[in-house]
Amino acid sequence: MPYDAEISRKHPAAFVFVIDQSSSMNDAFNNTRRTLAGFLARSVNDALRELVNQCTRGDEQVRDYFHVAALGYSDGKVRNVWKDTEDFFLPISRVADAPLRIETVTIKVPDPDGKMRDEEVESEVWFEPVAVGDTPMVKALEKTRDIVAAWVKEHPASFPPIVFHVTDGEPTDGDPEPVANELKAITTWDGAVLLFNLHVSRETGKEVVFPSDEAALPDVYAKKLFRMSSEIPEPLRPAVAESYETTATSRFFGFKAGTDTIARFFQIGTRPANAPVYVAPADAEPAAPASAPSTEPSSAQPTKEASPA
């Protein structure tokens, strides 16, 4: 399938973050003082901030090229991360305008002499660390399937939604593989939903990243997560190949991911956000496609929007 749909305000891209928040996420990450929950919250916030930055133009307006959903699951429940709304998918401008809070963080920056110095900056926080209860992974993927199916029905001509699922353990509510397959079977005219699965662990060990065969994985659960993950489509392989070796059967899966891998995982997954974007004048909407797509199912490919001259 193509996976080459142009991303615009008329045909936005969709990203979904699905994060395990069970009690084991309170364990220390890779023998550090930071918990798994804390590290993942920071990684998701960094990814959201980067999506906002990619949609911010010279006039400082955030253009709605992306729609974003974020779910946390634990203690028998699946929670919408966005507060004060019943909407699961928010346009990126609404995400930018409504962080839970602003925190001050210290970063290292180079001074004119090339030496590193500390500098305090303000940083948005949308996603807070939570670690409580059991691991209702099946329920979380069912909710993800339902909200993604509804989004695709409204955006049949868009780049296929990308789902990031991060977990540290086995589910407590059944077998997640069937619903993962149902999720991956949802399609826009440009291709099927892409499901990234990332396993994180409190224990250090050999990472397995973007494998092409489940034989390389150590246990039954790791092999199941591998099968649940999408194969990397050819148009997306160059982004992965910048950091990892891949084959035609490599999948979007990481096992026992470390700090660098988690950051790269999100960076690679949001790389379609760097696809050609139609940037209209500040006071105009993007040009309509030659023929507006029907909301009824169709096997025909839509006419793409013309790129700016």
mmCIF file of C-alpha atoms in Angstrom:
data_model
loop_
_atom_site.group_PDB
_atom_site.id
_atom_site.type_symbol
_atom_site.label_atom_id
_atom_site.label_comp_id
_atom_site.label_asym_id
_atom_site.label_seq_id
_atom_site.Cartn_x
_atom_site.Cartn_y
_atom_site.Cartn_z
ATOM 1 C CA MET A 1 0.000 0.000 0.000
ATOM 2 C CA PRO A 2 1.203 3.508 -0.744
ATOM 3 C CA TYR A 3 1.541 5.261 2.652
ATOM 4 C CA ASP A 4 2.195 8.481 0.765
ATOM 5 C CA ALA A 5 -0.935 10.589 1.334
ATOM 6 C CA GLU A 6 -0.231 14.291 1.604
ATOM 7 C CA ILE A 7 -0.822 15.671 5.088
ATOM 8 C CA SER A 8 -2.861 18.867 5.282
ATOM 9 C CA ARG A 9 -5.513 20.503 7.427
ATOM 10 C CA LYS A 10 -8.151 18.954 5.202
ATOM 11 C CA HIS A 11 -6.540 15.515 5.454
ATOM 12 C CA PRO A 12 -4.698 15.443 8.820
ATOM 13 C CA ALA A 13 -2.558 12.630 10.173
ATOM 14 C CA ALA A 14 -3.554 10.855 13.398
ATOM 15 C CA PHE A 15 -1.348 9.661 16.253
ATOM 16 C CA VAL A 16 -2.493 7.603 19.248
ATOM 17 C CA PHE A 17 -0.455 7.026 22.411
ATOM 18 C CA VAL A 18 -1.604 3.987 24.445
ATOM 19 C CA ILE A 19 0.374 3.683 27.676
ATOM 20 C CA ASP A 20 0.401 0.918 30.284
ATOM 21 C CA GLN A 21 0.020 2.562 33.718
ATOM 22 C CA SER A 22 -0.185 -0.553 35.886
ATOM 23 C CA SER A 23 1.506 -0.757 39.292
ATOM 24 C CA SER A 24 4.685 -2.357 37.929
ATOM 25 C CA MET A 25 5.389 0.891 36.054
ATOM 26 C CA ASN A 26 6.412 2.287 39.438
ATOM 27 C CA ASP A 27 9.584 0.181 39.288
ATOM 28 C CA ALA A 28 12.930 1.851 38.657
ATOM 29 C CA PHE A 29 13.916 2.041 35.005
ATOM 30 C CA ASN A 30 17.220 0.391 34.034
ATOM 31 C CA ASN A 31 18.669 0.749 37.533
ATOM 32 C CA THR A 32 18.104 4.521 37.587
ATOM 33 C CA ARG A 33 16.266 6.676 40.117
ATOM 34 C CA ARG A 34 13.500 7.374 37.600
ATOM 35 C CA THR A 35 10.464 5.084 37.405
ATOM 36 C CA LEU A 36 9.222 3.514 34.196
ATOM 37 C CA ALA A 37 6.076 5.631 34.507
ATOM 38 C CA GLY A 38 8.091 8.812 34.971
ATOM 39 C CA PHE A 39 10.375 8.157 32.054
ATOM 40 C CA LEU A 40 7.511 7.285 29.696
ATOM 41 C CA ALA A 41 5.547 10.363 30.751
ATOM 42 C CA ARG A 42 8.548 12.512 29.879
ATOM 43 C CA SER A 43 8.989 10.719 26.528
ATOM 44 C CA VAL A 44 5.329 11.161 25.573
ATOM 45 C CA ASN A 45 5.438 14.844 26.564
ATOM 46 C CA ASP A 46 8.557 15.314 24.430
ATOM 47 C CA ALA A 47 6.824 13.640 21.470
ATOM 48 C CA LEU A 48 3.716 15.811 21.865
ATOM 49 C CA ARG A 49 5.871 18.937 22.090
ATOM 50 C CA GLU A 50 7.649 17.974 18.869
ATOM 51 C CA LEU A 51 4.335 17.429 17.071
ATOM 52 C CA VAL A 52 3.223 20.900 18.177
ATOM 53 C CA ASN A 53 6.509 22.390 16.955
ATOM 54 C CA GLN A 54 6.148 20.738 13.545
ATOM 55 C CA CYS A 55 2.756 22.383 13.122
ATOM 56 C CA THR A 56 3.831 25.856 14.242
ATOM 57 C CA ARG A 57 4.402 28.286 11.388
ATOM 58 C CA GLY A 58 6.181 31.635 11.211
ATOM 59 C CA ASP A 59 3.165 33.494 12.513
ATOM 60 C CA GLU A 60 3.304 31.289 15.658
ATOM 61 C CA GLN A 61 -0.070 29.778 14.831
ATOM 62 C CA VAL A 62 -0.408 26.033 15.299
ATOM 63 C CA ARG A 63 -1.953 24.538 12.159
ATOM 64 C CA ASP A 64 -4.096 21.422 12.551
ATOM 65 C CA TYR A 65 -2.099 19.022 10.385
ATOM 66 C CA PHE A 66 -2.326 16.373 13.133
ATOM 67 C CA HIS A 67 -4.995 14.926 15.408
ATOM 68 C CA VAL A 68 -3.784 13.235 18.594
ATOM 69 C CA ALA A 69 -5.325 10.813 21.097
ATOM 70 C CA ALA A 70 -3.732 9.603 24.335
ATOM 71 C CA LEU A 71 -4.975 6.750 26.525
ATOM 72 C CA GLY A 72 -3.678 5.328 29.786
ATOM 73 C CA TYR A 73 -4.746 1.926 31.083
ATOM 74 C CA SER A 74 -4.548 0.315 34.518
ATOM 75 C CA ASP A 75 -6.652 -0.880 37.451
ATOM 76 C CA GLY A 76 -9.332 -2.296 35.133
ATOM 77 C CA LYS A 77 -9.899 1.048 33.385
ATOM 78 C CA VAL A 78 -8.939 2.881 30.209
ATOM 79 C CA ARG A 79 -8.592 6.636 30.677
ATOM 80 C CA ASN A 80 -8.656 9.507 28.234
ATOM 81 C CA VAL A 81 -5.578 11.614 29.007
ATOM 82 C CA TRP A 82 -7.235 14.814 27.757
ATOM 83 C CA LYS A 83 -9.101 16.569 30.545
ATOM 84 C CA ASP A 84 -12.437 18.419 30.428
ATOM 85 C CA THR A 85 -13.509 16.894 27.128
ATOM 86 C CA GLU A 86 -15.304 13.800 25.874
ATOM 87 C CA ASP A 87 -13.295 13.894 22.646
ATOM 88 C CA PHE A 88 -10.532 11.320 22.290
ATOM 89 C CA PHE A 89 -8.865 12.873 19.243
ATOM 90 C CA LEU A 90 -7.917 16.534 19.569
ATOM 91 C CA PRO A 91 -6.566 18.761 16.799
ATOM 92 C CA ILE A 92 -2.957 19.595 17.614
ATOM 93 C CA SER A 93 -3.839 23.260 18.220
ATOM 94 C CA ARG A 94 -6.127 22.223 21.095
ATOM 95 C CA VAL A 95 -3.376 20.026 22.493
ATOM 96 C CA ALA A 96 -0.961 22.964 22.328
ATOM 97 C CA ASP A 97 -3.418 25.255 24.106
ATOM 98 C CA ALA A 98 -4.285 22.920 26.980
ATOM 99 C CA PRO A 99 -1.337 21.367 28.823
ATOM 100 C CA LEU A 100 -2.114 20.146 32.319
ATOM 101 C CA ARG A 101 0.580 22.421 33.670
ATOM 102 C CA ILE A 102 3.831 24.169 32.855
ATOM 103 C CA GLU A 103 6.986 23.092 34.654
ATOM 104 C CA THR A 104 10.438 24.617 34.816
ATOM 105 C CA VAL A 105 13.249 22.285 33.791
ATOM 106 C CA THR A 106 17.003 22.708 33.635
ATOM 107 C CA ILE A 107 18.745 21.902 30.355
ATOM 108 C CA LYS A 108 22.328 22.019 29.165
ATOM 109 C CA VAL A 109 23.083 24.628 26.479
ATOM 110 C CA PRO A 110 26.403 25.708 24.936
ATOM 111 C CA ASP A 111 27.748 29.157 25.748
ATOM 112 C CA PRO A 112 29.712 31.277 23.203
ATOM 113 C CA ASP A 113 32.952 29.590 24.314
ATOM 114 C CA GLY A 114 31.544 26.148 23.563
ATOM 115 C CA LYS A 115 31.201 25.177 27.207
ATOM 116 C CA MET A 116 27.942 23.709 28.494
ATOM 117 C CA ARG A 117 25.911 25.636 31.034
ATOM 118 C CA ASP A 118 22.601 25.117 32.800
ATOM 119 C CA GLU A 119 19.573 27.066 31.639
ATOM 120 C CA GLU A 120 16.040 26.983 33.020
ATOM 121 C CA VAL A 121 13.206 26.753 30.497
ATOM 122 C CA GLU A 122 9.463 26.303 30.714
ATOM 123 C CA SER A 123 8.107 22.980 29.460
ATOM 124 C CA GLU A 124 4.525 21.835 28.863
ATOM 125 C CA VAL A 125 3.196 18.736 30.619
ATOM 126 C CA TRP A 126 0.209 16.888 29.165
ATOM 127 C CA PHE A 127 0.878 13.389 30.420
ATOM 128 C CA GLU A 128 1.489 12.625 34.105
ATOM 129 C CA PRO A 129 3.108 9.417 35.406
ATOM 130 C CA VAL A 130 0.585 6.945 36.878
ATOM 131 C CA ALA A 131 1.258 3.432 38.216
ATOM 132 C CA VAL A 132 -1.594 1.561 39.885
ATOM 133 C CA GLY A 133 -3.419 -1.765 39.661
ATOM 134 C CA ASP A 134 -3.569 -4.385 36.934
ATOM 135 C CA THR A 135 -2.980 -4.375 33.157
ATOM 136 C CA PRO A 136 -6.239 -4.294 31.102
ATOM 137 C CA MET A 137 -4.429 -4.332 27.756
ATOM 138 C CA VAL A 138 -7.275 -5.997 25.834
ATOM 139 C CA LYS A 139 -9.731 -3.344 27.002
ATOM 140 C CA ALA A 140 -7.271 -0.594 26.047
ATOM 141 C CA LEU A 141 -6.765 -1.957 22.535
ATOM 142 C CA GLU A 142 -10.526 -2.393 22.119
ATOM 143 C CA LYS A 143 -11.035 1.289 22.968
ATOM 144 C CA THR A 144 -8.200 2.209 20.612
ATOM 145 C CA ARG A 145 -9.789 0.152 17.826
ATOM 146 C CA ASP A 146 -13.131 1.866 18.328
ATOM 147 C CA ILE A 147 -11.855 5.461 18.388
ATOM 148 C CA VAL A 148 -9.519 4.845 15.434
ATOM 149 C CA ALA A 149 -12.342 3.292 13.382
ATOM 150 C CA ALA A 150 -14.525 6.331 14.080
ATOM 151 C CA TRP A 151 -11.697 8.725 13.117
ATOM 152 C CA VAL A 152 -10.983 6.864 9.864
ATOM 153 C CA LYS A 153 -14.662 6.987 8.928
ATOM 154 C CA GLU A 154 -14.446 10.791 9.106
ATOM 155 C CA HIS A 155 -11.018 10.968 7.373
ATOM 156 C CA PRO A 156 -10.947 8.218 4.717
ATOM 157 C CA ALA A 157 -8.365 10.016 2.542
ATOM 158 C CA SER A 158 -5.785 10.632 5.283
ATOM 159 C CA PHE A 159 -2.460 8.965 5.983
ATOM 160 C CA PRO A 160 -3.256 5.865 8.083
ATOM 161 C CA PRO A 161 -3.320 6.449 11.859
ATOM 162 C CA ILE A 162 -0.194 5.492 13.807
ATOM 163 C CA VAL A 163 -0.682 3.860 17.224
ATOM 164 C CA PHE A 164 2.113 3.747 19.830
ATOM 165 C CA HIS A 165 1.466 1.063 22.456
ATOM 166 C CA VAL A 166 3.935 0.908 25.360
ATOM 167 C CA THR A 167 3.840 -1.785 28.055
ATOM 168 C CA ASP A 168 6.103 -3.490 30.572
ATOM 169 C CA GLY A 169 4.137 -6.649 31.239
ATOM 170 C CA GLU A 170 1.586 -9.219 30.243
ATOM 171 C CA PRO A 171 -2.138 -8.365 30.133
ATOM 172 C CA THR A 172 -4.447 -9.389 32.951
ATOM 173 C CA ASP A 173 -7.665 -9.462 30.882
ATOM 174 C CA GLY A 174 -7.080 -12.032 28.157
ATOM 175 C CA ASP A 175 -5.329 -12.377 24.808
ATOM 176 C CA PRO A 176 -4.645 -8.998 23.102
ATOM 177 C CA GLU A 177 -3.581 -10.448 19.748
ATOM 178 C CA PRO A 178 -7.063 -10.762 18.144
ATOM 179 C CA VAL A 179 -8.024 -7.140 18.890
ATOM 180 C CA ALA A 180 -4.579 -5.957 17.753
ATOM 181 C CA ASN A 181 -5.252 -7.668 14.417
ATOM 182 C CA GLU A 182 -8.655 -5.974 14.222
ATOM 183 C CA LEU A 183 -6.975 -2.619 14.834
ATOM 184 C CA LYS A 184 -4.387 -3.251 12.102
ATOM 185 C CA ALA A 185 -7.163 -4.221 9.683
ATOM 186 C CA ILE A 186 -8.667 -0.699 9.769
ATOM 187 C CA THR A 187 -7.697 1.179 6.601
ATOM 188 C CA THR A 188 -7.853 4.568 4.972
ATOM 189 C CA TRP A 189 -7.519 4.798 1.198
ATOM 190 C CA ASP A 190 -3.762 5.168 1.757
ATOM 191 C CA GLY A 191 -3.154 2.004 3.793
ATOM 192 C CA ALA A 192 -3.778 0.122 7.026
ATOM 193 C CA VAL A 193 -3.365 1.430 10.572
ATOM 194 C CA LEU A 194 0.221 1.076 11.819
ATOM 195 C CA LEU A 195 0.622 -0.428 15.297
ATOM 196 C CA PHE A 196 3.930 0.117 17.096
ATOM 197 C CA ASN A 197 4.500 -2.061 20.179
ATOM 198 C CA LEU A 198 7.241 -1.129 22.594
ATOM 199 C CA HIS A 199 8.160 -3.315 25.568
ATOM 200 C CA VAL A 200 10.038 -1.598 28.385
ATOM 201 C CA SER A 201 11.598 -3.315 31.379
ATOM 202 C CA ARG A 202 12.980 -2.475 34.787
ATOM 203 C CA GLU A 203 15.712 -5.017 34.048
ATOM 204 C CA THR A 204 18.710 -4.382 31.853
ATOM 205 C CA GLY A 205 19.264 -6.799 29.002
ATOM 206 C CA LYS A 206 19.806 -7.126 25.297
ATOM 207 C CA GLU A 207 17.423 -5.000 23.252
ATOM 208 C CA VAL A 208 15.671 -6.430 20.219
ATOM 209 C CA VAL A 209 14.516 -3.596 17.965
ATOM 210 C CA PHE A 210 12.559 -3.831 14.681
ATOM 211 C CA PRO A 211 13.065 -7.604 14.345
ATOM 212 C CA SER A 212 12.060 -9.455 11.201
ATOM 213 C CA ASP A 213 11.443 -12.860 12.814
ATOM 214 C CA GLU A 214 9.977 -13.853 16.158
ATOM 215 C CA ALA A 215 12.671 -16.522 16.527
ATOM 216 C CA ALA A 216 15.006 -13.780 17.754
ATOM 217 C CA LEU A 217 12.753 -13.152 20.768
ATOM 218 C CA PRO A 218 13.194 -14.866 24.131
ATOM 219 C CA ASP A 219 9.674 -15.820 25.273
ATOM 220 C CA VAL A 220 6.071 -16.425 24.283
ATOM 221 C CA TYR A 221 4.907 -12.948 25.333
ATOM 222 C CA ALA A 222 7.612 -11.168 23.331
ATOM 223 C CA LYS A 223 6.702 -13.256 20.285
ATOM 224 C CA LYS A 224 3.041 -12.308 20.718
ATOM 225 C CA LEU A 225 3.887 -8.591 20.819
ATOM 226 C CA PHE A 226 5.956 -9.082 17.670
ATOM 227 C CA ARG A 227 2.990 -10.639 15.851
ATOM 228 C CA MET A 228 0.749 -7.833 17.105
ATOM 229 C CA SER A 229 3.028 -5.233 15.499
ATOM 230 C CA SER A 230 2.743 -3.895 11.949
ATOM 231 C CA GLU A 231 5.311 -4.650 9.298
ATOM 232 C CA ILE A 232 7.273 -1.550 8.303
ATOM 233 C CA PRO A 233 5.901 -0.292 4.962
ATOM 234 C CA GLU A 234 8.530 0.377 2.305
ATOM 235 C CA PRO A 235 8.012 4.195 2.281
ATOM 236 C CA LEU A 236 8.779 4.326 6.031
ATOM 237 C CA ARG A 237 11.863 2.085 5.986
ATOM 238 C CA PRO A 238 14.365 4.889 5.220
ATOM 239 C CA ALA A 239 13.474 6.619 8.507
ATOM 240 C CA VAL A 240 14.113 3.387 10.427
ATOM 241 C CA ALA A 241 17.272 2.592 8.454
ATOM 242 C CA GLU A 242 18.919 5.800 9.697
ATOM 243 C CA SER A 243 19.367 4.076 13.077
ATOM 244 C CA TYR A 244 18.645 0.364 12.609
ATOM 245 C CA GLU A 245 19.100 -2.438 10.103
ATOM 246 C CA THR A 246 15.814 -3.657 8.648
ATOM 247 C CA THR A 247 14.475 -6.148 6.137
ATOM 248 C CA ALA A 248 11.265 -6.363 4.135
ATOM 249 C CA THR A 249 9.652 -8.273 7.017
ATOM 250 C CA SER A 250 10.836 -6.089 9.923
ATOM 251 C CA ARG A 251 8.108 -4.990 12.306
ATOM 252 C CA PHE A 252 7.463 -1.919 14.449
ATOM 253 C CA PHE A 253 8.443 -3.662 17.678
ATOM 254 C CA GLY A 254 11.028 -3.080 20.380
ATOM 255 C CA PHE A 255 11.747 -5.480 23.259
ATOM 256 C CA LYS A 256 13.489 -4.374 26.489
ATOM 257 C CA ALA A 257 13.901 -0.910 25.035
ATOM 258 C CA GLY A 258 16.372 1.443 26.694
ATOM 259 C CA THR A 259 16.253 5.219 27.002
ATOM 260 C CA ASP A 260 17.714 5.983 23.566
ATOM 261 C CA THR A 261 15.497 3.434 21.836
ATOM 262 C CA ILE A 262 12.319 4.788 23.423
ATOM 263 C CA ALA A 263 13.137 8.305 22.220
ATOM 264 C CA ARG A 264 14.006 7.074 18.710
ATOM 265 C CA PHE A 265 10.889 4.912 18.618
ATOM 266 C CA PHE A 266 8.656 7.954 18.989
ATOM 267 C CA GLN A 267 10.801 9.999 16.585
ATOM 268 C CA ILE A 268 10.587 7.346 13.881
ATOM 269 C CA GLY A 269 6.872 6.853 14.434
ATOM 270 C CA THR A 270 6.133 10.530 13.953
ATOM 271 C CA ARG A 271 8.365 10.796 10.873
ATOM 272 C CA PRO A 272 5.347 10.686 8.509
ATOM 273 C CA ALA A 273 4.606 14.081 10.066
ATOM 274 C CA ASN A 274 7.534 15.296 7.959
ATOM 275 C CA ALA A 275 5.781 14.284 4.741
ATOM 276 C CA PRO A 276 5.050 17.114 2.285
ATOM 277 C CA VAL A 277 2.615 19.480 3.970
ATOM 278 C CA TYR A 278 0.593 22.013 2.040
ATOM 279 C CA VAL A 279 1.287 25.342 3.760
ATOM 280 C CA ALA A 280 -1.413 27.805 2.801
ATOM 281 C CA PRO A 281 -1.238 31.569 3.448
ATOM 282 C CA ALA A 282 -2.087 32.477 7.023
ATOM 283 C CA ASP A 283 -5.514 33.790 6.068
ATOM 284 C CA ALA A 284 -6.483 30.961 3.723
ATOM 285 C CA GLU A 285 -7.444 27.320 3.947
ATOM 286 C CA PRO A 286 -5.655 24.652 1.880
ATOM 287 C CA ALA A 287 -7.063 24.196 -1.600
ATOM 288 C CA ALA A 288 -9.748 21.546 -1.883
ATOM 289 C CA PRO A 289 -8.913 18.365 -3.771
ATOM 290 C CA ALA A 290 -10.106 18.110 -7.355
ATOM 291 C CA SER A 291 -12.879 15.798 -6.217
ATOM 292 C CA ALA A 292 -13.972 15.683 -2.597
ATOM 293 C CA PRO A 293 -13.832 12.148 -1.196
ATOM 294 C CA SER A 294 -17.060 10.403 -0.339
ATOM 295 C CA THR A 295 -17.573 9.230 3.227
ATOM 296 C CA GLU A 296 -18.921 5.955 1.855
ATOM 297 C CA PRO A 297 -16.509 3.009 1.560
ATOM 298 C CA SER A 298 -14.801 2.861 -1.807
ATOM 299 C CA SER A 299 -11.953 0.991 -3.421
ATOM 300 C CA ALA A 300 -10.964 4.018 -5.485
ATOM 301 C CA GLN A 301 -8.028 6.197 -4.498
ATOM 302 C CA PRO A 302 -8.825 9.879 -3.887
ATOM 303 C CA THR A 303 -7.384 12.656 -5.961
ATOM 304 C CA LYS A 304 -4.537 14.224 -4.003
ATOM 305 C CA GLU A 305 -4.315 17.900 -3.205
ATOM 306 C CA ALA A 306 -2.015 19.884 -5.412
ATOM 307 C CA SER A 307 1.227 20.958 -3.809
ATOM 308 C CA PRO A 308 1.911 24.685 -3.710
ATOM 309 C CA ALA A 309 3.775 26.056 -6.650
#
